[in-house]
């Protein structure tokens, strides 16, 4: 019986049904990551069609299988946020999910310290994953400096780590279209960075850490993918 590692919004996991073909297709795509044959992919459909349920179930299946691909799931919410706060949250979610997988301790996914850089250092020390220390310390430095390079650093951390450790990572990003409307350059969160998603122009090409992104505002997401990320995602 599959354990639930990432909470599924559908409620009781046993209620999940009727999505067998979709999940099989995504699982085949994840299997292809290990041979670097899977290209970054976008799932585009209107709201309330089951995308988030599929993605969270896919995460749980991949985590449970422990078959050579490390899953990372991140949902971009509605509500504007300062870019530095967003980058810190994105980075820490990745680090805690990574540690959860490699240690086989799923409690780290929703660990009480998952919003803290010092907390991340503590669990890395506890789990004897010292190679992550430099990643966390560099992120801390860039956050403290409010560096222009912060987004590039955290965005490429999954790829960089996968390359360093000779691993494979799947990056599952839900509601991808909100990158350009909700992430703001100022602390008051009043000025969205309207080309924020364009940072993935290079990042999305790495086949040892490809992206599976979704969006429920179809026209909005399609415009971002076609205009800012041409040829980077299979639709």
Short mmCIF file of C-alpha atoms in Angstrom, two decimals:
data_model
loop_
_atom_site.label_atom_id
_atom_site.label_comp_id
_atom_site.label_asym_id
_atom_site.label_seq_id
_atom_site.Cartn_x
_atom_site.Cartn_y
_atom_site.Cartn_z
CA UNK A 1 0.00 0.00 0.00
CA UNK A 2 1.38 3.40 -0.97
CA UNK A 3 2.06 5.79 1.87
CA UNK A 4 1.00 9.44 1.55
CA UNK A 5 4.09 11.62 1.92
CA UNK A 6 2.76 14.90 0.51
CA UNK A 7 -0.79 15.67 1.58
CA UNK A 8 -3.23 15.14 -1.28
CA UNK A 9 -5.90 17.82 -1.50
CA UNK A 10 -8.50 15.32 -2.65
CA UNK A 11 -8.87 14.25 0.99
CA UNK A 12 -8.93 10.50 1.53
CA UNK A 13 -6.34 9.10 -0.95
CA UNK A 14 -8.66 6.16 -1.60
CA UNK A 15 -11.03 8.59 -3.34
CA UNK A 16 -8.46 9.10 -6.10
CA UNK A 17 -9.75 7.27 -9.18
CA UNK A 18 -10.16 7.52 -12.92
CA UNK A 19 -6.70 8.99 -13.59
CA UNK A 20 -4.80 5.81 -14.40
CA UNK A 21 -3.81 6.71 -17.98
CA UNK A 22 -2.64 10.20 -17.05
CA UNK A 23 -0.53 8.92 -14.17
CA UNK A 24 0.99 6.14 -16.27
CA UNK A 25 2.03 8.71 -18.87
CA UNK A 26 3.65 10.93 -16.25
CA UNK A 27 5.37 7.96 -14.59
CA UNK A 28 6.81 6.91 -17.96
CA UNK A 29 8.05 10.47 -18.38
CA UNK A 30 9.73 10.34 -14.95
CA UNK A 31 11.31 7.00 -15.80
CA UNK A 32 12.79 8.65 -18.88
CA UNK A 33 14.62 11.18 -16.72
CA UNK A 34 17.13 8.49 -15.74
CA UNK A 35 18.22 8.16 -19.36
CA UNK A 36 17.92 11.95 -19.85
CA UNK A 37 15.25 11.49 -22.50
CA UNK A 38 12.50 13.48 -20.79
CA UNK A 39 12.16 17.13 -21.72
CA UNK A 40 10.56 19.73 -19.46
CA UNK A 41 6.79 19.49 -19.87
CA UNK A 42 3.78 21.71 -19.18
CA UNK A 43 0.28 20.57 -18.24
CA UNK A 44 -2.21 23.22 -19.30
CA UNK A 45 -5.92 22.88 -18.56
CA UNK A 46 -8.68 24.85 -16.91
CA UNK A 47 -9.30 24.91 -13.17
CA UNK A 48 -10.82 22.00 -11.26
CA UNK A 49 -9.72 19.36 -13.78
CA UNK A 50 -7.54 17.41 -11.35
CA UNK A 51 -4.05 18.72 -12.19
CA UNK A 52 -3.00 19.33 -8.59
CA UNK A 53 -4.35 15.94 -7.51
CA UNK A 54 -2.38 14.28 -10.30
CA UNK A 55 0.83 16.11 -9.43
CA UNK A 56 0.65 15.40 -5.72
CA UNK A 57 -0.14 11.74 -6.37
CA UNK A 58 2.76 11.63 -8.83
CA UNK A 59 5.05 13.03 -6.14
CA UNK A 60 3.89 10.38 -3.67
CA UNK A 61 4.33 7.55 -6.17
CA UNK A 62 7.81 8.74 -7.09
CA UNK A 63 8.84 9.18 -3.46
CA UNK A 64 7.45 5.76 -2.56
CA UNK A 65 9.11 3.96 -5.47
CA UNK A 66 12.59 5.21 -4.47
CA UNK A 67 13.70 4.23 -7.97
CA UNK A 68 16.38 6.80 -8.74
CA UNK A 69 14.45 10.03 -9.31
CA UNK A 70 14.11 12.52 -6.44
CA UNK A 71 10.80 14.45 -6.49
CA UNK A 72 10.44 18.12 -5.61
CA UNK A 73 6.99 19.69 -5.49
CA UNK A 74 6.26 23.40 -5.13
CA UNK A 75 2.93 25.19 -5.49
CA UNK A 76 3.02 28.90 -6.30
CA UNK A 77 0.12 30.50 -4.51
CA UNK A 78 -1.98 33.54 -5.28
CA UNK A 79 -0.99 36.55 -3.23
CA UNK A 80 1.95 38.80 -3.93
CA UNK A 81 5.25 38.14 -2.19
CA UNK A 82 8.66 39.83 -2.11
CA UNK A 83 11.15 37.99 -4.32
CA UNK A 84 13.60 37.40 -1.46
CA UNK A 85 10.92 35.75 0.69
CA UNK A 86 9.79 33.68 -2.28
CA UNK A 87 13.31 32.50 -3.09
CA UNK A 88 13.95 31.54 0.53
CA UNK A 89 10.72 29.52 0.69
CA UNK A 90 11.39 27.82 -2.65
CA UNK A 91 14.94 26.91 -1.63
CA UNK A 92 14.03 25.58 1.81
CA UNK A 93 11.16 23.49 0.47
CA UNK A 94 13.60 21.91 -1.96
CA UNK A 95 16.25 21.23 0.69
CA UNK A 96 13.81 19.67 3.16
CA UNK A 97 12.16 17.52 0.48
CA UNK A 98 15.57 16.41 -0.78
CA UNK A 99 16.68 15.42 2.72
CA UNK A 100 13.38 13.62 3.28
CA UNK A 101 13.95 11.50 0.19
CA UNK A 102 17.62 10.63 0.58
CA UNK A 103 17.22 9.89 4.31
CA UNK A 104 13.90 8.08 3.68
CA UNK A 105 12.37 10.15 6.48
CA UNK A 106 9.21 11.76 5.05
CA UNK A 107 8.59 13.71 8.25
CA UNK A 108 11.08 16.27 6.93
CA UNK A 109 8.69 17.29 4.14
CA UNK A 110 6.50 19.19 6.61
CA UNK A 111 9.07 19.59 9.37
CA UNK A 112 8.50 22.50 11.80
CA UNK A 113 11.95 23.92 10.91
CA UNK A 114 11.36 23.90 7.15
CA UNK A 115 11.11 27.71 6.97
CA UNK A 116 14.47 28.24 8.67
CA UNK A 117 17.96 28.26 7.16
CA UNK A 118 19.44 27.40 10.56
CA UNK A 119 16.90 24.59 10.78
CA UNK A 120 18.07 23.30 7.41
CA UNK A 121 21.67 23.30 8.63
CA UNK A 122 20.59 21.38 11.72
CA UNK A 123 18.88 18.57 9.81
CA UNK A 124 21.75 18.36 7.32
CA UNK A 125 24.13 17.84 10.25
CA UNK A 126 21.77 15.33 11.86
CA UNK A 127 21.49 13.29 8.66
CA UNK A 128 25.21 13.58 7.87
CA UNK A 129 24.59 15.27 4.52
CA UNK A 130 27.44 17.70 4.82
CA UNK A 131 27.63 18.33 1.08
CA UNK A 132 24.44 20.41 1.45
CA UNK A 133 26.01 22.82 3.93
CA UNK A 134 27.68 25.00 1.30
CA UNK A 135 24.40 25.29 -0.62
CA UNK A 136 22.59 26.52 2.48
CA UNK A 137 25.35 28.91 3.53
CA UNK A 138 25.52 30.41 0.04
CA UNK A 139 21.75 30.86 0.00
CA UNK A 140 21.93 32.52 3.41
CA UNK A 141 24.56 34.97 2.14
CA UNK A 142 22.56 35.89 -0.97
CA UNK A 143 19.37 36.32 1.08
CA UNK A 144 21.09 38.58 3.60
CA UNK A 145 22.53 40.66 0.77
CA UNK A 146 19.16 40.69 -1.05
CA UNK A 147 21.31 39.80 -4.03
CA UNK A 148 20.22 40.22 -7.63
CA UNK A 149 21.60 36.71 -8.22
CA UNK A 150 19.43 35.02 -5.59
CA UNK A 151 16.73 33.75 -7.96
CA UNK A 152 19.28 32.30 -10.36
CA UNK A 153 21.02 30.53 -7.50
CA UNK A 154 17.96 28.90 -5.93
CA UNK A 155 16.38 28.16 -9.31
CA UNK A 156 19.44 26.21 -10.43
CA UNK A 157 20.14 24.47 -7.12
CA UNK A 158 18.20 21.29 -8.06
CA UNK A 159 20.16 20.97 -11.32
CA UNK A 160 23.49 21.84 -9.69
CA UNK A 161 22.98 19.35 -6.87
CA UNK A 162 21.82 16.62 -9.24
CA UNK A 163 24.94 17.15 -11.32
CA UNK A 164 27.26 17.21 -8.31
CA UNK A 165 25.78 14.04 -6.81
CA UNK A 166 25.16 12.22 -10.10
CA UNK A 167 21.43 12.08 -9.28
CA UNK A 168 18.17 12.79 -11.06
CA UNK A 169 15.53 15.20 -9.83
CA UNK A 170 12.05 16.00 -11.12
CA UNK A 171 10.84 19.53 -10.36
CA UNK A 172 7.04 19.64 -10.16
CA UNK A 173 5.85 23.26 -10.08
CA UNK A 174 2.12 23.85 -9.75
CA UNK A 175 0.41 27.10 -10.87
CA UNK A 176 3.51 28.17 -12.78
CA UNK A 177 1.75 31.18 -14.32
CA UNK A 178 1.81 33.01 -10.97
CA UNK A 179 5.58 33.49 -11.24
CA UNK A 180 5.04 36.60 -13.36
CA UNK A 181 2.17 38.10 -11.39
CA UNK A 182 2.82 37.34 -7.72
CA UNK A 183 6.60 37.65 -7.25
CA UNK A 184 7.55 41.27 -6.59
CA UNK A 185 10.82 43.20 -6.63
CA UNK A 186 9.93 45.36 -3.59
CA UNK A 187 9.36 44.49 0.06
CA UNK A 188 5.90 45.99 -0.03
CA UNK A 189 5.04 43.48 -2.78
CA UNK A 190 3.53 46.10 -5.08
CA UNK A 191 5.67 45.71 -8.22
CA UNK A 192 5.52 42.27 -9.86
CA UNK A 193 8.50 41.07 -11.87
CA UNK A 194 6.62 40.53 -15.11
CA UNK A 195 9.34 38.43 -16.74
CA UNK A 196 10.28 36.38 -13.67
CA UNK A 197 9.48 33.04 -15.33
CA UNK A 198 11.89 33.84 -18.15
CA UNK A 199 14.69 32.74 -15.83
CA UNK A 200 13.76 29.19 -16.75
CA UNK A 201 14.82 29.76 -20.37
CA UNK A 202 18.13 28.10 -19.54
CA UNK A 203 17.18 26.08 -16.47
CA UNK A 204 14.38 24.15 -18.20
CA UNK A 205 16.86 22.59 -20.63
CA UNK A 206 18.68 20.51 -18.01
CA UNK A 207 17.53 16.93 -18.49
CA UNK A 208 18.88 15.57 -15.23
CA UNK A 209 16.48 17.91 -13.38
CA UNK A 210 13.62 18.70 -15.80
CA UNK A 211 10.43 20.51 -14.89
CA UNK A 212 6.84 19.34 -14.92
CA UNK A 213 4.79 22.51 -14.59
CA UNK A 214 1.07 23.13 -14.51
CA UNK A 215 -1.24 26.07 -14.91
CA UNK A 216 -4.98 26.57 -14.62
CA UNK A 217 -5.17 29.98 -16.31
CA UNK A 218 -4.75 28.52 -19.76
CA UNK A 219 -4.28 31.64 -21.92
CA UNK A 220 -2.06 33.26 -19.32
CA UNK A 221 0.29 30.29 -18.98
CA UNK A 222 0.39 29.60 -22.71
CA UNK A 223 1.44 33.19 -23.34
CA UNK A 224 4.25 32.90 -20.79
CA UNK A 225 5.51 29.63 -22.28
CA UNK A 226 5.36 30.76 -25.90
CA UNK A 227 6.65 34.31 -25.46
CA UNK A 228 9.21 33.89 -22.66
CA UNK A 229 10.17 30.21 -22.86
CA UNK A 230 9.92 29.27 -26.55
CA UNK A 231 10.76 25.66 -27.28
CA UNK A 232 11.62 24.85 -23.67
CA UNK A 233 8.49 22.90 -22.73
CA UNK A 234 6.50 20.15 -24.37
CA UNK A 235 2.83 21.15 -24.24
#
